[in-house]
CSV table of C-alpha atoms and ligand atoms in Angstrom, one decimal:
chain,number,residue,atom,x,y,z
R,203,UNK,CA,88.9,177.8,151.6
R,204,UNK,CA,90.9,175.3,150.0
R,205,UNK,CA,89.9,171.5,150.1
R,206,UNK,CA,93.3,169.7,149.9
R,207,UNK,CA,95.7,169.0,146.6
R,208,UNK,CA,94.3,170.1,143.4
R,209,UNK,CA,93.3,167.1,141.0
R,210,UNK,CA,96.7,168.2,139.0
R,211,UNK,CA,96.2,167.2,135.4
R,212,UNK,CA,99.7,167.2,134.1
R,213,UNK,CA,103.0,167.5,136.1
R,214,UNK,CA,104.1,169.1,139.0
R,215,UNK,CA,104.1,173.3,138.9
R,216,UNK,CA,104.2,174.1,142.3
R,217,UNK,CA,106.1,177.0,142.7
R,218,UNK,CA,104.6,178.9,145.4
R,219,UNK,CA,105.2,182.2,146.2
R,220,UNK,CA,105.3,183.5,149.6
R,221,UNK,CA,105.0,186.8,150.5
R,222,UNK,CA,108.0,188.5,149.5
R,223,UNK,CA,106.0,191.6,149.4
R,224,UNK,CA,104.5,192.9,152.6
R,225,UNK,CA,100.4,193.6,151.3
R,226,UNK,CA,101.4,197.5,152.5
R,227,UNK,CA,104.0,198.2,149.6
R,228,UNK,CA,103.9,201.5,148.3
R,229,UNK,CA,104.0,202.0,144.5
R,230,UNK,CA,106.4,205.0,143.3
R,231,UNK,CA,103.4,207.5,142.4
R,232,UNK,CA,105.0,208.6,139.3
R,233,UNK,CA,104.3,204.9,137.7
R,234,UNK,CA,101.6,202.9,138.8
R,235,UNK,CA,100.2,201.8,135.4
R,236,UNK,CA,104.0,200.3,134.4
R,237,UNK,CA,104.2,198.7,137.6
R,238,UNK,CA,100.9,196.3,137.6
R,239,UNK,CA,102.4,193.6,135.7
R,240,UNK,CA,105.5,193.7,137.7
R,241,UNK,CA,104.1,193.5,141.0
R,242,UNK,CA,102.8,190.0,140.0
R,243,UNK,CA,105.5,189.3,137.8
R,244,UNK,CA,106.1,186.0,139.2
R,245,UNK,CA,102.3,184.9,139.5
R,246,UNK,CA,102.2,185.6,135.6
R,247,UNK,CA,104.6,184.0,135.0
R,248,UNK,CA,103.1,180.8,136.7
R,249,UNK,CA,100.0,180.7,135.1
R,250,UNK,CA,101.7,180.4,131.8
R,251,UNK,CA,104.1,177.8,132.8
R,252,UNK,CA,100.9,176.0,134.1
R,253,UNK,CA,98.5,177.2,130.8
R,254,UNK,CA,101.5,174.8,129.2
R,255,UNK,CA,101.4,172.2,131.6
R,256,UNK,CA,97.4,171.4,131.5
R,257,UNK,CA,96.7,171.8,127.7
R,258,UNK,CA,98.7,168.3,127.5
R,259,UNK,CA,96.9,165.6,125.8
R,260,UNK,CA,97.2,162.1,125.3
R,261,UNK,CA,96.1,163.6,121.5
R,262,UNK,CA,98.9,166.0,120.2
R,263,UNK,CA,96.1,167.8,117.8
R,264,UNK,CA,94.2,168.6,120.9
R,265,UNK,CA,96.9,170.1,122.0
R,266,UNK,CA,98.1,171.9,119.5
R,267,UNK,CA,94.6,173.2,118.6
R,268,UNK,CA,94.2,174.4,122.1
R,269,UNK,CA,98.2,175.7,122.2
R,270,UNK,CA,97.7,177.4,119.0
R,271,UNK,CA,94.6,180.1,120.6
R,272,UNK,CA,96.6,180.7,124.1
R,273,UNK,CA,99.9,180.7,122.7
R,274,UNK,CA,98.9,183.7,120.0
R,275,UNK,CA,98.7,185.6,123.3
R,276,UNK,CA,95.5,187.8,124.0
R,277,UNK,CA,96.2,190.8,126.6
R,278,UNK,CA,96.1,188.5,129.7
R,279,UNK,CA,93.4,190.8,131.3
R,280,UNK,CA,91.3,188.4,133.3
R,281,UNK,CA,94.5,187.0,135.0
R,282,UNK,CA,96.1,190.3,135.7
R,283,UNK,CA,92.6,191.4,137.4
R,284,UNK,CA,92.2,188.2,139.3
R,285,UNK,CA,96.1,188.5,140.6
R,286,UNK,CA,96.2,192.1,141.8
R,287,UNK,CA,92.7,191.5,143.0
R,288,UNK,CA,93.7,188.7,145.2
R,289,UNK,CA,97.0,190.7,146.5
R,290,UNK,CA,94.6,194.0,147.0
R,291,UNK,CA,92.8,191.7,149.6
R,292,UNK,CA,95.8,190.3,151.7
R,293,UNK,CA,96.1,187.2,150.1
R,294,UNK,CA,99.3,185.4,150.7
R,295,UNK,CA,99.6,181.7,148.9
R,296,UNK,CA,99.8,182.9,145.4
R,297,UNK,CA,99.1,179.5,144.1
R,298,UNK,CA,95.5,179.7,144.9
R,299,UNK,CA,95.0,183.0,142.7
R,300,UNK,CA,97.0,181.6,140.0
R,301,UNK,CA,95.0,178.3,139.9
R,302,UNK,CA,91.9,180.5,139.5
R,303,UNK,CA,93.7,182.7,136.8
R,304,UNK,CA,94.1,179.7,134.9
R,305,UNK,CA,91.2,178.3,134.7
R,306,UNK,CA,89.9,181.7,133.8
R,307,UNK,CA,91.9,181.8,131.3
R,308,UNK,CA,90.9,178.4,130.1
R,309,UNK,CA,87.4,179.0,130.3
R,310,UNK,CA,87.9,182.4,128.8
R,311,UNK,CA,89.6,180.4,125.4
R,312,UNK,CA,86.9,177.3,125.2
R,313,UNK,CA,84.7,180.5,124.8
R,314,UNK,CA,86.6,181.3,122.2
R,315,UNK,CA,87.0,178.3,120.2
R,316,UNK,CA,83.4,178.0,120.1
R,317,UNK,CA,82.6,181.7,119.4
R,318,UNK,CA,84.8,181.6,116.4
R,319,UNK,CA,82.6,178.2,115.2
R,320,UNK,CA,79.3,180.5,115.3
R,321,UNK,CA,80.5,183.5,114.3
R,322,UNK,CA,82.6,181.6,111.6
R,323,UNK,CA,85.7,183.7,112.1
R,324,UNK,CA,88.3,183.0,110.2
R,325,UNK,CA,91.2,184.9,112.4
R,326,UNK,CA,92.0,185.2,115.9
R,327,UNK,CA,94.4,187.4,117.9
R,328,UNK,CA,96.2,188.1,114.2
R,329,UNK,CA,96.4,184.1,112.9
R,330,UNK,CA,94.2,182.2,111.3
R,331,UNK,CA,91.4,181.2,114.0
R,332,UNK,CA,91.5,177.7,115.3
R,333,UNK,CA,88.5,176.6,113.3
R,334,UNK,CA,89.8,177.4,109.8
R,335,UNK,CA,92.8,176.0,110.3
R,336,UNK,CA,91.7,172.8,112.1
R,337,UNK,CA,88.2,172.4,110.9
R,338,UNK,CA,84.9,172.5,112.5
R,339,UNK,CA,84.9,169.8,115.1
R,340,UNK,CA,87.7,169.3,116.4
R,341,UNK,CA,87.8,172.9,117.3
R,342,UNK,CA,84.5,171.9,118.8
R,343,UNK,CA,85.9,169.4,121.0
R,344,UNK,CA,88.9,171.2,122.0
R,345,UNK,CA,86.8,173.8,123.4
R,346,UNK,CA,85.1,171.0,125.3
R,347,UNK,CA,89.2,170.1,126.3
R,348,UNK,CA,89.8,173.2,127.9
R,349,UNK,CA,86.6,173.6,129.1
R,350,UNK,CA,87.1,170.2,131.5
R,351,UNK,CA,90.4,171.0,132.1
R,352,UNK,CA,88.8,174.4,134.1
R,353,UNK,CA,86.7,172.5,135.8
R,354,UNK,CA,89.6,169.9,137.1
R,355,UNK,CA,91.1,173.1,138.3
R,356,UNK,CA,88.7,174.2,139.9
R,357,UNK,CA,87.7,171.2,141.6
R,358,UNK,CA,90.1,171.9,144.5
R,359,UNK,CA,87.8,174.7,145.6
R,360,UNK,CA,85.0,175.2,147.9
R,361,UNK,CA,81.4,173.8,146.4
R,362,UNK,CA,80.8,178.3,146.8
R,363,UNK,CA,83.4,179.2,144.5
R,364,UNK,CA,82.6,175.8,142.2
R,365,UNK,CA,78.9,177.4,142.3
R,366,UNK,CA,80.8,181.1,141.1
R,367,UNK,CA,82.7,179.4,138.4
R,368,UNK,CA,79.6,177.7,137.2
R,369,UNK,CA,77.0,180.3,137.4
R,370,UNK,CA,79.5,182.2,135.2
R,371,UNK,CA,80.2,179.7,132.7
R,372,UNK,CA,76.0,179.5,132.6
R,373,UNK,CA,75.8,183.1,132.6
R,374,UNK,CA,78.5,183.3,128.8
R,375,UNK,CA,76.2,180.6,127.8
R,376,UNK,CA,73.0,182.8,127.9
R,377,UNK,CA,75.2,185.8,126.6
R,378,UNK,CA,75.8,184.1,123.8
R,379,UNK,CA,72.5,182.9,123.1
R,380,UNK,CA,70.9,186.1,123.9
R,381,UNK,CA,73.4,188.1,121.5
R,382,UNK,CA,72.2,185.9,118.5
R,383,UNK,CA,68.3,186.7,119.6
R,384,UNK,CA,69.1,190.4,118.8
R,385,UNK,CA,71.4,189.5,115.7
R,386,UNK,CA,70.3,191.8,112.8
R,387,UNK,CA,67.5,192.9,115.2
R,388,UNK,CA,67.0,196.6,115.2
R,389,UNK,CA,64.4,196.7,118.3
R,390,UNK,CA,67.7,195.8,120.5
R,391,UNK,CA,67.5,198.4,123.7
R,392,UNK,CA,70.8,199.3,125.8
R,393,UNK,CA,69.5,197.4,128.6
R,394,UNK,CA,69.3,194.6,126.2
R,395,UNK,CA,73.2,195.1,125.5
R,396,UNK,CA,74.3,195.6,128.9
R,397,UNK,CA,72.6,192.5,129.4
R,398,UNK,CA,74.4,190.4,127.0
R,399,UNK,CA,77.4,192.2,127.6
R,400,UNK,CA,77.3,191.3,131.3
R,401,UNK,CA,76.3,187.6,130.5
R,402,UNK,CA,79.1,187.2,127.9
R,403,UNK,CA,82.1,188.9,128.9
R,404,UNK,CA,81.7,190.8,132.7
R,405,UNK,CA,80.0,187.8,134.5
R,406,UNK,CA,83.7,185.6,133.9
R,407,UNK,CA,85.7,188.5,135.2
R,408,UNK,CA,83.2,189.2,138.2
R,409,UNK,CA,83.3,185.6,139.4
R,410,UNK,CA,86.9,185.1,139.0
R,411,UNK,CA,87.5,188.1,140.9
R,412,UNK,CA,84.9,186.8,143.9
R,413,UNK,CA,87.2,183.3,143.7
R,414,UNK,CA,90.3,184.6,144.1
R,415,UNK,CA,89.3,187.7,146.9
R,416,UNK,CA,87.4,184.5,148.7
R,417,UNK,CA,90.7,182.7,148.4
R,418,UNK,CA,92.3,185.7,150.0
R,419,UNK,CA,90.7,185.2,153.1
R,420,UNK,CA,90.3,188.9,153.5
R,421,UNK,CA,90.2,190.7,157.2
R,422,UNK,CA,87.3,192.4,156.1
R,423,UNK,CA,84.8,190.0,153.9
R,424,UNK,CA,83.3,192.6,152.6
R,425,UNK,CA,85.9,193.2,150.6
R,426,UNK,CA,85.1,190.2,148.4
R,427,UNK,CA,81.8,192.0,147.1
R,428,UNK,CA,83.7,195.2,146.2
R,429,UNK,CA,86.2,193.3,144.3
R,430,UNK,CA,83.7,191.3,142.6
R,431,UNK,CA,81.7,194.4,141.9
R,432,UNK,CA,85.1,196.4,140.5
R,433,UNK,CA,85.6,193.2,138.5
R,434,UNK,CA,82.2,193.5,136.9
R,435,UNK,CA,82.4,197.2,135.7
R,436,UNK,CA,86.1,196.1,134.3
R,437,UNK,CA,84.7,193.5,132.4
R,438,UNK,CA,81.9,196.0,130.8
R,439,UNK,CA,84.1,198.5,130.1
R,440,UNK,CA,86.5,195.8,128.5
R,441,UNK,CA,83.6,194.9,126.0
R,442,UNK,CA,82.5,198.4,125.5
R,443,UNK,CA,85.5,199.2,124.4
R,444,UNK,CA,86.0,195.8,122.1
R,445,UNK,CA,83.5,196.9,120.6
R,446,UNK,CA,84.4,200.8,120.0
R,447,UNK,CA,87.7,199.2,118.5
R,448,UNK,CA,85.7,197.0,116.0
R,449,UNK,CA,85.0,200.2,114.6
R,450,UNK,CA,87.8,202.3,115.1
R,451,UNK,CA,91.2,200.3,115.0
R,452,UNK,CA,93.5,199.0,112.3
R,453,UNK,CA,92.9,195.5,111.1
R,454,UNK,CA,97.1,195.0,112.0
R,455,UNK,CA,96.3,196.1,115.8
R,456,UNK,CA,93.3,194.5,116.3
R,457,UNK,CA,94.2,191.0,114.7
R,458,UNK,CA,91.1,190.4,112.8
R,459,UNK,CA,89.1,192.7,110.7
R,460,UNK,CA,87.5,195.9,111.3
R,461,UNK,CA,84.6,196.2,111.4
R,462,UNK,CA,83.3,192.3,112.0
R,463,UNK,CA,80.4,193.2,114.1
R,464,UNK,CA,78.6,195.1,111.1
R,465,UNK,CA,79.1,192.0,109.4
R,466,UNK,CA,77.9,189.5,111.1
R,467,UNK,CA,75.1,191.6,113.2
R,468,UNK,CA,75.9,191.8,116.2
R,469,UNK,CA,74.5,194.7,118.4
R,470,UNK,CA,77.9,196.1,119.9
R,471,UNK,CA,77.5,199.0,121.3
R,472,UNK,CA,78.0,201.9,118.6
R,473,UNK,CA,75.3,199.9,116.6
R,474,UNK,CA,72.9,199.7,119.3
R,475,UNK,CA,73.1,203.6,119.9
R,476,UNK,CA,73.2,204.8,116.4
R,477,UNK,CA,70.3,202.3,114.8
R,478,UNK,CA,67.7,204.2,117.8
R,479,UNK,CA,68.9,207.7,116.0
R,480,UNK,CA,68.5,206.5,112.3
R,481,UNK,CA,66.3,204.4,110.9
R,482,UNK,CA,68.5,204.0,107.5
R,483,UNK,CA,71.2,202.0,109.6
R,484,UNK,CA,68.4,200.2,111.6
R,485,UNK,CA,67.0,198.8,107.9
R,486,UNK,CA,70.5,198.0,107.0
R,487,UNK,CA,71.3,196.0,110.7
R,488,UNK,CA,68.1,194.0,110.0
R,489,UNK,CA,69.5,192.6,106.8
R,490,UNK,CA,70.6,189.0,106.7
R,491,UNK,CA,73.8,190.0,104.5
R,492,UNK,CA,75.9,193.3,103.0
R,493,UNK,CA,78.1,193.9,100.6
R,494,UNK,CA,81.8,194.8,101.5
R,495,UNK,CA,80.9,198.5,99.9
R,496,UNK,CA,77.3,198.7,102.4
R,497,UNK,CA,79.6,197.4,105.4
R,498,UNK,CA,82.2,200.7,104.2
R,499,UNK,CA,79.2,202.9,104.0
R,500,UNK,CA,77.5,202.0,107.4
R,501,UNK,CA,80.8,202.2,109.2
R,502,UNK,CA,81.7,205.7,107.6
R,503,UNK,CA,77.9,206.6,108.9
R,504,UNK,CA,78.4,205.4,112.6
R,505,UNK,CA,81.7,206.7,112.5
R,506,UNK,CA,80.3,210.2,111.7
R,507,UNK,CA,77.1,209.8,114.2
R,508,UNK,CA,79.2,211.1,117.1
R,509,UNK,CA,78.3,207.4,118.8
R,510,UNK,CA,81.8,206.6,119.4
R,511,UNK,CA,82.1,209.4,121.4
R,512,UNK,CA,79.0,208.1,123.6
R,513,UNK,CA,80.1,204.6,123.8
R,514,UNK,CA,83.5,206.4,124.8
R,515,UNK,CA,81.9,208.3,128.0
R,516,UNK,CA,79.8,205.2,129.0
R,517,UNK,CA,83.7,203.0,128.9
R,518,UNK,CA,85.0,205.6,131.4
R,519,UNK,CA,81.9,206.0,133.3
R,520,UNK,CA,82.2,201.6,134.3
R,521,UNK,CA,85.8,202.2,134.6
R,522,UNK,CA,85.7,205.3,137.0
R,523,UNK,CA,82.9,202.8,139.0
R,524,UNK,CA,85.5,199.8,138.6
R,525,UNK,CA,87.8,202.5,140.3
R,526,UNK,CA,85.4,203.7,142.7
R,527,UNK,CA,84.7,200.2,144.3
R,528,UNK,CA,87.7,199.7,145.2
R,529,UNK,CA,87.5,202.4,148.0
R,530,UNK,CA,86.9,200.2,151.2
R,531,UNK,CA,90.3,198.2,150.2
R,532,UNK,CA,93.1,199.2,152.1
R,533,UNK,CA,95.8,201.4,150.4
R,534,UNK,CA,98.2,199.2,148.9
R,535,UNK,CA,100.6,199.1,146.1
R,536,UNK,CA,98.5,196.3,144.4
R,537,UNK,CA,95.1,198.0,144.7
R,538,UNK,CA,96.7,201.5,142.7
R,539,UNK,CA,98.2,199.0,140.2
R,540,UNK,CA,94.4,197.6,139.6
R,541,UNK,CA,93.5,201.0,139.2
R,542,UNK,CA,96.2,201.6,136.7
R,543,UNK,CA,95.2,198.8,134.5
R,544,UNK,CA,91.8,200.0,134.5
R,545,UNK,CA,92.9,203.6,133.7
R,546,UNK,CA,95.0,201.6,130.4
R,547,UNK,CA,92.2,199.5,129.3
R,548,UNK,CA,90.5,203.1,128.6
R,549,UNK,CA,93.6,204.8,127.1
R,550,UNK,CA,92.3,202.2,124.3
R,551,UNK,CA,89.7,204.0,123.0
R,552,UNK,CA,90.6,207.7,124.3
W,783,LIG,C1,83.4,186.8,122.2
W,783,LIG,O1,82.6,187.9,122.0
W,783,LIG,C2,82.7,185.7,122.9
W,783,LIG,C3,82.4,185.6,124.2
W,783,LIG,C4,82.9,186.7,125.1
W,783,LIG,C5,81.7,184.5,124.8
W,783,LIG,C6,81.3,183.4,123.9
W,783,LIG,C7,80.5,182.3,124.7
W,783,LIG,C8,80.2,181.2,124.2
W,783,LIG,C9,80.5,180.8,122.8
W,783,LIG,C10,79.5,180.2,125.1
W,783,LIG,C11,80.4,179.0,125.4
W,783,LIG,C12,80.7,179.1,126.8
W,783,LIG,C13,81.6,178.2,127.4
W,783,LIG,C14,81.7,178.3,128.9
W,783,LIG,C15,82.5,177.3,126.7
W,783,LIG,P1,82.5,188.6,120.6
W,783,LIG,O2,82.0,187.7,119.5
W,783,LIG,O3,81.8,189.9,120.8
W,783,LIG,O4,84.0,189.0,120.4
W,783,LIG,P2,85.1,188.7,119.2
W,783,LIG,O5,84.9,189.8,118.2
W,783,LIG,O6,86.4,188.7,119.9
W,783,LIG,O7,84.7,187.3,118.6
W,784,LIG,MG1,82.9,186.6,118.0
């Protein structure tokens, strides 16, 4: 339920949609994957208009710090999810989904600001990442920026769905800290991973996903869970498949260098698997620092392991269960275009 205006940081945005589009609309079967975007069209287009509107500042570099990450685009995932999800459970005033995708959104790039501080990246989504361009702390703050500016979105919402956005803001917090207590550490289990992997990326697109169903007002509330619950297997088999691409892609498509998680540590997935089948790569995870020629050599070896292949099946596995919990929603265009985009975010790695 909604509590009154939004505290609107910046200007008036308010185009809202009403339903144009009766909730029963029938996809043609032939396309559902090219439709999804088109279906909320407008809605996407309204949460950039209003990412625009709220990274205003009375300081132009915060701004432009903060424009400079959201404008270099990223694939949009979280708000697609949260949209379709919203129109898969009846809901009508498209400003309230919106809203919620962009404070996602904005809470999805503060993330990202900061991650690129500890991981010392030094691109982003194919430019130079925020903090070698702008320095250390004011990429700090401008995370802390779009962080608040989340949060003053969000205030319009029930203290629930507040609670939601929190405990998932808390939860990326833990992820994060939790991946760096398994950095270079070989005894790292896949419970451990799916752990960190739910803390740091699935947790955001799960509670987003409860918001904006909540916000829905569904006829059945159950329907909330099951979109939350879709939401969270999305967002795992997003990261499982990040994390096959580190590997796997070219350093033009994936807009930062292959192969960064060898580097720096981290226990994606096709490190986790292949370190418990060879100790060699286990000894060479656990070391502080490699060379550009042992980071070659250890990605040629995973590559060979056949762990791609695994971290493959497990992708499609969370995405056939994303699929799956979508059964109790009623048949509607918008629920087939959510399954669509999960079917894409697989055709990734396939
Ligand atoms: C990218 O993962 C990072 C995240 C998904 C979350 C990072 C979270 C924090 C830094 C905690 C701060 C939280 C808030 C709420 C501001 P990755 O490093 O695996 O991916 P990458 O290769 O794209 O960097
Ligand atoms: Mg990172």
């Amino acid at each position: 339920m909604i509590r009154g205006p939004p505290a609107a940081p910046v200007g008036p945005h308010r185009r809202t949609h009403t339903d144009r589009r009766a909730n029963t609309a029938r996809t043609p079967p032939d396309n559902p994957a090219a439709t999804a975007a088109l279906l909320v069209a407008d809605e996407l287009e309204s949460v950039e208009t209003r990412l625009g509107e709220v990274l205003s500042s009375r300081e132009p570099r915060m701004t432009e710090i903060a424009d400079h990450l959201i404008s270099a685009g990223g694939k949009r995932v979280r708000p697609m999810v949260t949209l379709l999800g919203f129109r898969a459970c009846g809901g009508s005033v498209a400003i309230d989904a919106v809203d919620v995708a962009v404070a996602l959104e904005l809470i999805h790039s503060a993330s990202l600001l900061h991650d690129d501080i500890i991981d010392e990246n030094d691109t982003r989504r194919g430019r130079a990442s925020a903090r070698s361009k702008y320095g250390i702390a004011h990429t700090l703050v401008a995370g802390d920026f779009l962080f608040s500016r989340a949060f003053q979105i969000c205030g319009r919402f029930d203290a629930e769905q507040i609670n939601w956005a929190a405990e998932a803001c808390i939860a990326l917090t833990e992820g994060e800290i939790m991946q760096s207590r398994f950095r270079n550490n070989p005894e790292v289990t896949l419970d451990d991973y799916l752990e960190i992997v739910y803390r740091k990326t699935a947790s955001l697109f799960e509670q987003g996903a409860r918001i904006s169903a909540a916000l829905a007002r569904p006829q059945d509330p159950s329907w909330v869970d099951a979109i939350a619950n879709c939401a969270r297997h999305v967002g795992l088999t997003f990261q499982i498949v990040d994390d096959v691409l580190d590997m796997t892609a070219d350093e033009s498509d994936l807009g930062k260098p292959v192969g960064l998680d060898i580097r720096e540590g981290n226990p994606s997935l096709p490190i986790v698997l292949a370190i418990a089948e060879d100790r060699e790569l286990a000894d060479l995870f656990a070391a502080e620092s490699l060379s550009d020629g042992e980071v070659g050599a250890v990605l040629a070896r995973i590559r060979r392991s056949g762990v791609i292949e695994d971290c493959q099946r497990l992708a499609i596995e969370h995405a056939r269960a994303a699929q799956q919990a979508l059964a109790p929603l009623p048949d509607t265009a918008y629920r087939d275009s959510l399954c669509a985009l999960i079917e894409q975010l697989i055709t990734r790695v396939a």
